[in-house]
Coordinates of C-alpha atoms and ligand atoms in Angstrom, one line a residue:
M1 CA 0.0 -0.1 -0.2
N2 CA 1.3 3.4 -1.2
I3 CA 0.9 5.6 2.1
K4 CA 1.8 9.4 1.3
T5 CA 2.1 11.9 3.9
I6 CA 1.4 14.8 2.6
S7 CA 3.1 18.5 4.3
T8 CA 0.0 21.3 5.2
Q9 CA -0.6 23.9 6.8
P10 CA -3.7 25.0 9.2
F11 CA -6.6 26.7 8.4
A12 CA -8.1 28.9 11.0
D13 CA -11.4 28.5 10.2
Q14 CA -12.3 25.2 11.2
K15 CA -14.4 25.0 14.8
P16 CA -17.4 22.7 13.8
G17 CA -20.8 25.1 14.5
T18 CA -23.7 23.2 16.0
S19 CA -23.4 20.3 13.9
G20 CA -19.8 19.9 12.5
L21 CA -18.1 22.1 10.0
R22 CA -20.1 23.9 7.0
K23 CA -19.1 25.8 4.9
R24 CA -19.4 26.8 0.6
V25 CA -18.1 23.8 -1.7
P26 CA -15.6 26.2 -2.8
T27 CA -14.1 26.5 0.5
F28 CA -14.1 22.9 0.7
Q29 CA -12.5 22.4 -2.6
Q30 CA -9.4 24.8 -1.5
P31 CA -5.9 22.0 -1.8
N32 CA -5.9 20.2 1.9
Y33 CA -9.4 22.0 3.3
L34 CA -11.2 18.8 3.1
E35 CA -7.7 16.5 4.0
N36 CA -7.1 18.8 7.1
F37 CA -9.9 18.5 8.6
V38 CA -10.4 14.3 8.0
Q39 CA -6.7 14.2 9.3
S40 CA -8.0 16.6 12.5
I41 CA -10.8 13.9 13.1
F42 CA -8.8 11.2 12.8
D43 CA -5.6 12.1 14.9
S44 CA -8.2 13.0 17.9
L45 CA -9.2 9.1 17.7
E46 CA -7.7 6.7 20.0
G47 CA -7.7 2.8 19.2
Y48 CA -9.2 3.4 16.1
Q49 CA -6.7 1.2 13.8
G50 CA -8.6 -2.1 12.7
T51 CA -12.1 -0.8 13.3
T52 CA -14.9 0.0 11.2
L53 CA -15.9 3.5 9.9
V54 CA -19.2 4.2 8.4
L55 CA -19.1 6.9 5.8
G56 CA -21.7 8.2 3.7
G57 CA -23.7 11.8 2.7
D58 CA -26.8 13.3 1.6
G59 CA -26.0 13.3 -2.1
R60 CA -25.1 16.8 -2.3
Y61 CA -22.6 18.0 -4.8
Y62 CA -18.8 17.2 -3.7
N63 CA -20.6 14.4 -2.0
R64 CA -18.7 11.9 -4.4
Q65 CA -15.5 13.5 -4.8
A66 CA -15.4 13.6 -0.7
I67 CA -16.2 10.1 0.0
Q68 CA -13.5 9.1 -2.6
I69 CA -10.8 11.3 -1.0
I70 CA -12.1 10.2 3.1
L71 CA -11.9 6.6 1.9
K72 CA -7.9 6.8 0.7
M73 CA -7.5 8.6 3.8
A74 CA -9.2 5.7 6.0
A75 CA -7.2 3.4 4.5
A76 CA -3.4 5.5 4.9
N77 CA -4.9 6.0 9.0
R78 CA -5.4 2.2 9.4
F79 CA -8.9 1.5 9.4
G80 CA -9.5 -2.1 8.9
Q81 CA -13.3 -1.4 7.2
V82 CA -15.5 1.1 5.6
L83 CA -19.1 0.6 5.5
V84 CA -20.1 3.4 2.8
G85 CA -23.7 3.9 1.5
K86 CA -24.4 3.1 -2.2
G87 CA -23.8 5.9 -4.5
G88 CA -22.4 7.4 -1.2
I89 CA -25.9 8.0 0.1
L90 CA -26.6 7.6 3.8
S91 CA -29.3 10.0 5.7
T92 CA -28.1 10.9 8.9
P93 CA -30.7 8.8 10.9
A94 CA -29.4 5.8 8.6
A95 CA -25.9 6.2 9.3
S96 CA -26.2 6.7 12.7
C97 CA -28.6 3.4 12.3
V98 CA -26.1 1.5 10.5
I99 CA -23.2 2.6 13.3
R100 CA -24.7 1.1 15.9
K101 CA -26.1 -1.8 14.0
N102 CA -22.6 -2.7 13.0
G103 CA -20.6 -2.2 16.4
A104 CA -18.8 0.3 14.5
F105 CA -16.4 2.7 15.7
G106 CA -17.6 5.9 14.6
G107 CA -18.8 7.5 10.9
I108 CA -18.4 10.3 9.3
I109 CA -21.3 12.3 7.5
L110 CA -21.4 14.7 4.4
S111 CA -24.5 16.9 4.9
A112 CA -24.9 20.6 5.2
S113 CA -28.6 19.7 6.0
H114 CA -31.1 21.8 5.2
N115 CA -28.9 24.5 3.8
P116 CA -29.0 24.9 -0.3
G117 CA -26.6 22.6 -2.4
G118 CA -24.6 23.2 -5.7
P119 CA -21.0 24.6 -6.9
N120 CA -21.3 27.3 -5.2
A121 CA -23.4 26.5 -2.3
D122 CA -23.2 24.7 1.0
F123 CA -21.1 21.6 2.1
G124 CA -20.4 20.1 5.3
I125 CA -18.8 17.3 7.1
K126 CA -19.4 16.2 11.1
Y127 CA -18.2 13.3 12.8
N128 CA -20.5 10.5 14.7
I129 CA -19.4 8.5 18.0
S130 CA -19.4 4.8 18.4
N131 CA -23.0 5.3 19.9
G132 CA -24.4 6.8 16.7
G133 CA -24.6 10.3 17.4
P134 CA -23.1 13.5 17.1
A135 CA -19.6 13.9 18.5
P136 CA -19.9 15.7 22.1
E137 CA -18.5 19.1 22.3
K138 CA -15.2 17.4 24.0
V139 CA -14.7 15.6 20.8
T140 CA -15.4 18.6 18.5
D141 CA -13.4 20.7 20.4
A142 CA -10.0 18.5 20.2
I143 CA -10.8 18.3 16.6
Y144 CA -10.8 22.1 16.1
T145 CA -7.8 22.4 18.2
R146 CA -5.6 19.7 15.9
T147 CA -7.0 21.6 12.7
K148 CA -4.7 24.5 14.5
E149 CA -2.0 22.8 14.7
I150 CA -2.0 19.8 12.1
T151 CA 1.2 19.7 9.6
A152 CA 0.4 16.9 7.3
Y153 CA -1.8 14.4 6.5
K154 CA -1.7 10.6 5.3
I155 CA -3.7 9.6 2.3
I156 CA -3.1 6.6 -0.2
E157 CA -2.5 6.6 -3.9
A158 CA -4.9 4.1 -5.1
D159 CA -8.1 3.9 -8.0
D160 CA -11.4 5.3 -7.1
I161 CA -14.1 2.8 -5.5
N162 CA -17.4 2.1 -7.8
L163 CA -20.0 3.7 -5.1
D164 CA -22.6 2.4 -7.5
K165 CA -21.8 -1.7 -7.2
L166 CA -23.2 -3.1 -3.9
G167 CA -20.1 -5.5 -2.4
S168 CA -16.9 -5.6 -1.2
S169 CA -13.3 -4.2 -2.4
Q170 CA -9.8 -3.4 -0.9
L171 CA -8.0 0.0 -0.8
G172 CA -4.8 -1.2 0.5
T173 CA -5.3 -3.7 3.7
M174 CA -8.4 -1.7 4.3
T175 CA -11.9 -3.5 3.0
V176 CA -14.7 -0.9 1.6
Q177 CA -18.3 -2.7 1.7
V178 CA -20.7 -0.8 -0.4
I179 CA -23.9 -0.9 1.4
D180 CA -27.6 -0.7 0.7
S181 CA -28.3 2.7 2.1
V182 CA -31.9 2.0 3.0
A183 CA -32.3 -1.7 4.2
D184 CA -30.8 -1.7 7.7
Y185 CA -33.1 1.8 8.6
A186 CA -36.4 0.4 6.8
E187 CA -35.5 -3.1 9.0
L188 CA -35.6 -0.4 12.0
M189 CA -38.5 1.0 10.5
E190 CA -40.2 -1.8 10.7
S191 CA -39.2 -3.3 14.4
L192 CA -40.7 0.0 15.8
F193 CA -44.6 0.8 13.9
D194 CA -47.5 -1.3 13.5
F195 CA -46.9 -1.3 9.7
G196 CA -50.0 -3.5 9.0
S197 CA -52.1 -1.1 10.5
I198 CA -50.5 2.0 8.6
R199 CA -51.0 -0.2 5.3
E200 CA -54.2 -0.4 6.4
L201 CA -54.8 3.1 6.6
L202 CA -52.7 4.1 3.6
T203 CA -54.6 1.5 1.4
S204 CA -58.2 2.0 2.8
G205 CA -58.7 4.7 -0.1
K206 CA -60.1 6.9 2.8
F207 CA -57.0 8.2 3.3
R208 CA -54.1 10.4 1.3
M209 CA -50.7 11.3 2.4
C210 CA -48.1 13.4 0.7
M211 CA -44.3 13.2 1.5
D212 CA -42.1 15.5 -0.2
S213 CA -38.4 14.7 -0.4
L214 CA -37.5 17.8 -1.8
H215 CA -35.2 16.4 -4.1
A216 CA -32.9 15.5 -1.1
V217 CA -31.7 12.2 0.7
T218 CA -34.7 10.8 1.6
G219 CA -36.1 9.7 -2.2
G220 CA -35.1 6.5 -1.5
Y221 CA -36.2 5.8 1.5
A222 CA -39.4 7.4 1.1
H223 CA -40.3 5.3 -2.1
E224 CA -39.1 2.2 -0.3
I225 CA -40.8 2.6 2.8
F226 CA -44.2 4.2 1.7
E227 CA -44.6 3.0 -1.6
Q228 CA -43.3 -0.6 -1.2
R229 CA -43.5 -1.7 2.0
L230 CA -46.6 0.3 3.3
G231 CA -48.8 -0.2 -0.4
A232 CA -49.3 3.7 -0.6
P233 CA -49.8 4.5 -4.1
V234 CA -46.9 5.2 -6.6
G235 CA -47.1 9.3 -6.7
T236 CA -47.2 9.5 -2.6
V237 CA -43.6 11.3 -2.8
Q238 CA -42.8 13.7 -4.4
N239 CA -39.9 15.0 -4.9
G240 CA -38.4 11.6 -4.8
V241 CA -35.1 12.0 -6.8
P242 CA -31.9 13.1 -5.0
L243 CA -30.4 16.0 -6.8
E244 CA -26.8 17.4 -6.2
D245 CA -28.5 21.0 -6.0
F246 CA -31.9 19.7 -4.3
G247 CA -33.3 21.1 -7.8
G248 CA -32.3 24.3 -7.1
G249 CA -34.5 24.6 -3.8
H250 CA -33.5 25.2 0.0
P251 CA -34.0 21.5 1.3
D252 CA -35.6 23.0 4.3
P253 CA -38.9 21.4 5.5
N254 CA -40.7 24.5 6.9
L255 CA -43.7 26.6 5.4
V256 CA -41.6 28.4 3.8
Y257 CA -39.1 26.5 1.7
A258 CA -41.3 23.6 1.4
H259 CA -44.0 25.4 -1.0
D260 CA -44.8 22.7 -3.3
L261 CA -45.9 20.4 -0.2
V262 CA -48.0 23.6 1.2
E263 CA -49.5 24.5 -2.0
V264 CA -50.8 20.9 -2.0
M265 CA -51.8 20.8 1.8
Y266 CA -53.5 24.1 1.6
G267 CA -55.3 23.6 -1.9
E268 CA -58.8 22.6 -2.4
T269 CA -58.2 18.9 -2.8
A270 CA -55.6 18.4 -0.1
P271 CA -54.8 15.1 0.9
D272 CA -54.7 14.1 4.8
F273 CA -51.8 14.3 6.1
G274 CA -48.6 15.7 4.4
A275 CA -45.0 15.8 5.3
A276 CA -41.7 16.9 4.5
S277 CA -37.9 15.9 5.5
D278 CA -34.8 18.0 4.8
G279 CA -31.4 17.5 3.0
D280 CA -29.8 14.9 5.0
G281 CA -33.2 13.0 6.3
D282 CA -33.3 14.2 9.7
R283 CA -35.8 17.2 10.3
N284 CA -39.8 16.9 9.6
M285 CA -42.1 19.3 9.2
I286 CA -45.9 17.9 9.9
L287 CA -49.2 19.0 7.9
G288 CA -52.8 17.5 8.3
R289 CA -55.5 18.9 5.5
K290 CA -54.8 22.9 5.5
F291 CA -53.2 22.8 9.2
F292 CA -49.4 23.3 10.1
V293 CA -48.2 21.3 13.5
T294 CA -45.7 22.9 15.0
P295 CA -42.3 20.9 15.8
S296 CA -42.6 21.7 19.6
D297 CA -46.2 20.4 19.4
S298 CA -45.2 17.7 17.6
L299 CA -43.0 16.1 20.3
A300 CA -45.7 16.9 22.8
I301 CA -47.9 15.2 20.8
M302 CA -46.0 11.7 20.1
A303 CA -45.2 11.9 23.8
A304 CA -48.6 12.2 25.0
N305 CA -49.7 9.3 22.3
A306 CA -46.4 7.3 22.7
K307 CA -48.4 4.3 23.8
L308 CA -50.1 3.9 21.0
V309 CA -47.1 3.1 19.1
P310 CA -45.6 -0.5 19.2
G311 CA -41.8 0.5 20.2
Y312 CA -43.2 3.2 22.7
S313 CA -46.0 1.0 24.0
Q314 CA -44.0 0.1 27.5
G315 CA -44.1 3.8 27.8
L316 CA -41.3 6.8 28.1
T317 CA -38.5 6.9 30.8
G318 CA -38.6 10.9 29.9
I319 CA -38.4 13.6 27.2
A320 CA -35.6 15.8 26.3
R321 CA -36.1 19.3 24.4
S322 CA -33.4 22.2 23.4
M323 CA -34.0 25.2 25.4
P324 CA -35.5 27.3 22.6
T325 CA -38.1 24.6 22.1
S326 CA -41.7 25.3 23.6
Q327 CA -42.6 24.1 27.0
A328 CA -45.5 22.2 25.2
P329 CA -43.9 18.9 25.9
D330 CA -43.1 19.6 29.8
R331 CA -46.7 19.9 30.3
V332 CA -47.4 16.3 29.4
A333 CA -44.0 15.2 30.7
E334 CA -45.7 16.6 34.0
K335 CA -49.2 14.6 33.5
L336 CA -46.8 11.5 32.6
G337 CA -45.2 11.6 35.7
I338 CA -41.8 12.1 34.3
E339 CA -38.5 14.3 33.5
C340 CA -38.4 16.8 30.5
Y341 CA -34.8 17.6 30.0
E342 CA -33.9 21.1 28.8
T343 CA -30.6 20.7 26.9
P344 CA -28.5 23.7 25.0
T345 CA -29.6 23.8 20.9
G346 CA -27.9 20.6 19.2
W347 CA -29.1 17.1 19.4
K348 CA -25.4 16.2 20.4
F349 CA -27.0 17.2 23.7
F350 CA -29.4 14.5 23.4
G351 CA -27.0 11.7 23.5
N352 CA -25.3 11.2 27.3
L353 CA -29.6 11.3 27.9
L354 CA -30.3 8.2 25.7
D355 CA -27.6 6.6 26.3
A356 CA -28.3 6.5 30.0
N357 CA -31.9 5.7 29.3
K358 CA -33.2 9.3 31.0
A359 CA -34.8 10.0 28.0
T360 CA -36.7 8.3 25.0
L361 CA -38.0 11.3 23.2
C362 CA -36.5 14.2 22.2
G363 CA -37.2 17.0 20.3
E364 CA -36.3 20.4 19.0
E365 CA -38.5 23.8 17.8
S366 CA -35.8 23.5 14.7
F367 CA -38.1 20.7 13.2
G368 CA -36.2 17.7 14.7
T369 CA -37.7 15.1 16.6
G370 CA -36.1 11.4 17.6
S371 CA -35.9 8.6 19.5
N372 CA -33.2 5.9 21.4
H373 CA -33.7 3.9 18.5
V374 CA -30.9 6.0 17.2
R375 CA -28.4 9.0 18.4
E376 CA -29.9 11.5 15.6
K377 CA -33.2 13.5 14.9
D378 CA -35.3 11.7 12.2
G379 CA -37.5 12.6 9.6
L380 CA -39.2 9.6 8.4
W381 CA -39.2 7.9 11.9
A382 CA -41.4 11.1 12.7
V383 CA -43.3 10.6 9.8
L384 CA -44.0 7.1 10.4
F385 CA -45.1 7.8 14.1
W386 CA -47.2 10.2 13.4
L387 CA -49.4 8.0 10.7
N388 CA -49.5 5.2 13.3
I389 CA -51.0 7.4 15.7
L390 CA -53.4 8.2 12.7
A391 CA -53.8 5.2 12.0
V392 CA -54.8 4.2 15.7
R393 CA -57.0 7.3 16.8
G394 CA -58.6 7.5 13.3
Q395 CA -59.1 11.3 13.7
S396 CA -57.5 13.8 12.0
V397 CA -54.4 15.6 12.4
E398 CA -56.1 19.1 13.3
A399 CA -58.7 17.4 15.9
I400 CA -56.0 15.7 17.5
V401 CA -53.5 18.8 17.8
K402 CA -57.0 21.0 18.7
E403 CA -58.3 18.1 20.9
H404 CA -54.0 18.3 22.7
W405 CA -54.6 21.8 23.2
Q406 CA -58.0 21.3 25.2
T407 CA -56.2 18.9 27.5
Y408 CA -52.9 20.9 28.0
G409 CA -53.2 24.4 26.8
R410 CA -51.8 25.9 23.5
N411 CA -47.9 27.1 23.8
Y412 CA -48.4 30.1 20.9
Y413 CA -44.9 29.4 19.2
S414 CA -43.0 31.2 16.7
R415 CA -39.2 31.5 15.6
H416 CA -38.4 35.1 14.0
D417 CA -34.8 34.7 11.8
Y418 CA -32.7 37.3 10.7
E419 CA -30.4 35.7 8.0
E420 CA -26.9 37.1 6.8
V421 CA -26.8 39.8 9.0
D422 CA -23.0 41.4 9.6
A423 CA -21.5 39.0 12.3
D424 CA -19.8 42.0 14.3
K425 CA -23.5 43.9 14.4
A426 CA -25.2 40.7 15.5
N427 CA -22.1 40.0 18.3
E428 CA -22.9 43.7 19.5
L429 CA -26.6 43.4 19.9
I430 CA -26.0 40.0 22.3
T431 CA -23.5 41.4 23.9
K432 CA -25.5 44.6 24.5
L433 CA -28.6 42.3 25.6
R434 CA -26.0 40.2 28.0
G435 CA -24.9 43.5 29.9
D436 CA -28.7 44.5 30.4
L437 CA -30.0 41.2 31.8
S438 CA -29.2 41.8 35.4
Q439 CA -31.6 45.0 35.3
L440 CA -34.3 42.8 33.8
P441 CA -36.0 41.2 36.6
G442 CA -38.9 42.9 37.6
R443 CA -39.5 45.2 34.9
K444 CA -42.9 45.7 33.3
F445 CA -43.6 45.6 29.6
G446 CA -47.2 45.9 28.7
Q447 CA -48.9 43.2 30.2
Y448 CA -45.8 41.6 31.0
T449 CA -43.5 41.3 33.7
V450 CA -40.3 39.8 33.2
D451 CA -39.7 36.7 35.9
Y452 CA -35.8 35.9 35.2
A453 CA -33.1 37.0 32.5
D454 CA -30.2 34.8 32.1
D455 CA -27.8 33.0 29.5
F456 CA -28.7 29.4 29.4
S457 CA -26.3 27.4 30.8
Y458 CA -26.4 23.4 31.0
A459 CA -24.5 21.0 33.2
D460 CA -24.9 17.6 31.9
P461 CA -26.8 15.5 34.2
V462 CA -25.0 12.5 32.9
D463 CA -21.2 13.5 32.7
G464 CA -21.6 17.2 34.4
S465 CA -20.0 18.7 31.9
I466 CA -20.8 22.5 31.2
S467 CA -22.0 24.8 28.7
Q468 CA -22.4 27.9 28.8
K469 CA -23.6 30.9 26.9
Q470 CA -26.4 28.8 24.9
G471 CA -29.1 31.3 24.6
I472 CA -30.5 34.3 26.7
R473 CA -33.5 33.9 27.9
I474 CA -36.0 36.0 29.0
G475 CA -38.9 34.7 31.1
F476 CA -42.4 36.3 32.3
T477 CA -44.3 35.5 35.3
D478 CA -47.2 33.9 32.8
G479 CA -44.3 31.5 31.9
S480 CA -44.2 33.4 28.4
R481 CA -40.4 33.5 27.1
I482 CA -38.2 35.1 24.5
V483 CA -34.8 33.7 23.6
F484 CA -32.6 35.4 21.8
R485 CA -29.6 33.0 20.0
L486 CA -27.4 33.4 17.2
S487 CA -27.6 30.4 15.1
G488 CA -24.8 27.8 14.8
T489 CA -25.3 26.1 11.3
G490 CA -25.3 29.2 8.7
T491 CA -22.4 29.9 6.2
Q492 CA -22.4 33.5 5.7
G493 CA -22.5 36.4 8.3
A494 CA -24.9 35.7 11.6
T495 CA -28.1 34.9 11.5
L496 CA -30.4 35.9 14.8
R497 CA -32.9 33.8 15.7
I498 CA -35.8 35.4 18.3
Y499 CA -38.2 32.3 19.6
L500 CA -41.4 33.6 21.2
E501 CA -43.5 31.9 23.2
S502 CA -47.0 32.8 25.3
Y503 CA -49.1 30.1 27.1
E504 CA -52.9 30.2 26.6
P505 CA -55.0 27.8 28.8
D506 CA -58.2 28.8 27.4
A507 CA -59.4 27.2 24.5
S508 CA -62.0 29.6 23.2
K509 CA -59.0 31.1 22.6
H510 CA -56.9 28.6 20.4
D511 CA -57.9 29.8 17.4
L512 CA -55.6 32.9 16.9
D513 CA -53.0 33.3 14.1
P514 CA -49.7 32.7 16.5
Q515 CA -48.0 35.8 15.1
V516 CA -51.3 37.7 16.5
A517 CA -51.2 35.8 20.3
L518 CA -47.5 36.7 20.2
G519 CA -47.9 40.4 19.1
E520 CA -47.2 42.0 22.4
L521 CA -44.6 39.9 22.7
I522 CA -42.7 40.5 19.2
T523 CA -43.1 44.4 20.1
I524 CA -41.2 43.6 23.6
S525 CA -38.2 42.1 21.8
E526 CA -37.6 44.9 19.9
E527 CA -38.0 46.9 22.7
I528 CA -35.5 45.2 24.9
A529 CA -32.9 44.0 21.9
Q530 CA -33.3 46.9 19.4
I531 CA -33.0 44.2 16.7
R532 CA -33.6 47.4 13.9
H533 CA -30.9 49.2 15.2
F534 CA -28.5 46.4 15.1
T535 CA -29.8 44.4 12.1
G536 CA -30.5 47.0 9.9
R537 CA -34.0 44.9 8.7
E538 CA -37.5 46.0 9.2
Q539 CA -38.7 42.6 9.4
P540 CA -37.5 38.8 9.8
T541 CA -35.8 37.2 6.9
V542 CA -38.0 33.9 7.6
I543 CA -41.2 33.4 10.1
T544 CA -41.7 30.0 11.4
Ligands
G16_601 C1 -28.8 21.2 13.9 C2 -28.6 20.4 14.9 C3 -30.1 20.8 15.7 C4 -30.1 22.4 15.7 C5 -30.0 23.0 14.3 C6 -30.3 24.7 14.2 O1 -29.4 20.5 12.8 O2 -28.6 19.3 14.7 O3 -29.9 20.6 16.9 O4 -31.3 22.5 16.4 O5 -29.3 22.4 13.8 O6 -28.9 25.1 14.9 P1 -28.9 26.5 14.9 O7 -30.1 27.3 15.6 O8 -27.7 26.7 15.8 O9 -28.6 27.3 13.5 P2 -29.4 20.5 11.2 O10 -30.8 19.7 10.6 O11 -28.8 21.5 10.5 O12 -28.0 19.2 11.5

């Protein structure tokens, strides 16, 4: 095996964000840029020689080239075996599933998630550990430290592997197994959900669904699961062919970017159920006929109905949600007599809770829900969970959500994003807010009185690690909240996120437009943070 050691110099900008390193494709195409980061991952690990690595991505532009480079580097660094998805494709939850099923040492997932793809769009890379979940902060910190001092990387000289043919081949002493990207994952789904009842629902002729894969990674998975295994009519899955640029779209399942689906679901002949997933298949959006389910409500409703789903019929050990996610799941946890954990934004924070069996379901406002079946959020899993509930309850999505609000009250919720804001200005806004925090408690804004104001800090209940400065929370005496934080997934400038939440117990007031229900809090957020002044913007770029 011809191992070459190539001299290199550090890049200063390889600090992983909320979920791995995300940059524009031309940045990754610079000589040694990808290689430096991959070698820094390997250099930060111990004892992987001879073990198995899982490798795959969401199929976006540069996926195939990156996979060939990583395979040759894995061989030079003496991994024993790499399992790579056919065509270089593995959705993020499927990669997590394959890591766990095969007892792999870890995995490398190539994705910039919901960010657009293409020659001038985004690319990303992240490392997952042996539990199948995103590397925790201590690992990503070590990788970042290494990127700042790296002087060389190792790669072998060899021909490219044929990624489109299943089976095994050799790269030097390392075995490369090209595996079916869908099979293991589909099997796991069958073990969790009542496929019999869901099939009956989907073939009854009385229920129609539409699944939008947004030309991203779930296309193959969705065709196999919904149309093949569950018998839904061909055409149930739309935009189901993964494309390197996602068809020019923004593969983010929300009301703004999943507009094809929204048109179908709000049209005159709307199906009963609609769903979309994102670039790498870990996010989901759930819709009923002319009805949107917020991700926070979705988590709460799944938790309240978990006993109806075979994989969860034994009950939940706990729920976990990210801090900015609404407190709707907390109310369900209270009723069930279980704990609801509040973690910082980032799926990596759920890993310890799931491993320690403290939580069974997890979710985030950013259209992510998942469980202990893997260690990533899981878009199609969430769709199947909802289908299972619908099959058992025989009610519409809207009826189920409204009944839930009647029982628990409604947490009105919205997120306002200001994208690609000048990074210095965004940091100034946050610094100013931090400085003002101690003066806020007790202050009155309209009908609201500030109860607490802090910068969220998290002590992991399993390993005791502390994560500070995870977002500014302003809580009001009636339980309403405004949260401010800067996104850790953007690739251009800064994205300011403002999360607004108010609780309404009175069922006669559950039919308001959230922007109306949250109107006063929206005004207060401007008063407290001077958003227009710092961002120079009159309104948010995206409201979800
Ligand atoms: C990632 C993380 C999520 C997080 C989301 C948004 O999702 O895995 O935990 O909620 O980013 O993060 P931010 O607010 O920092 O942009 P994904 O789907 O992009 O991998």
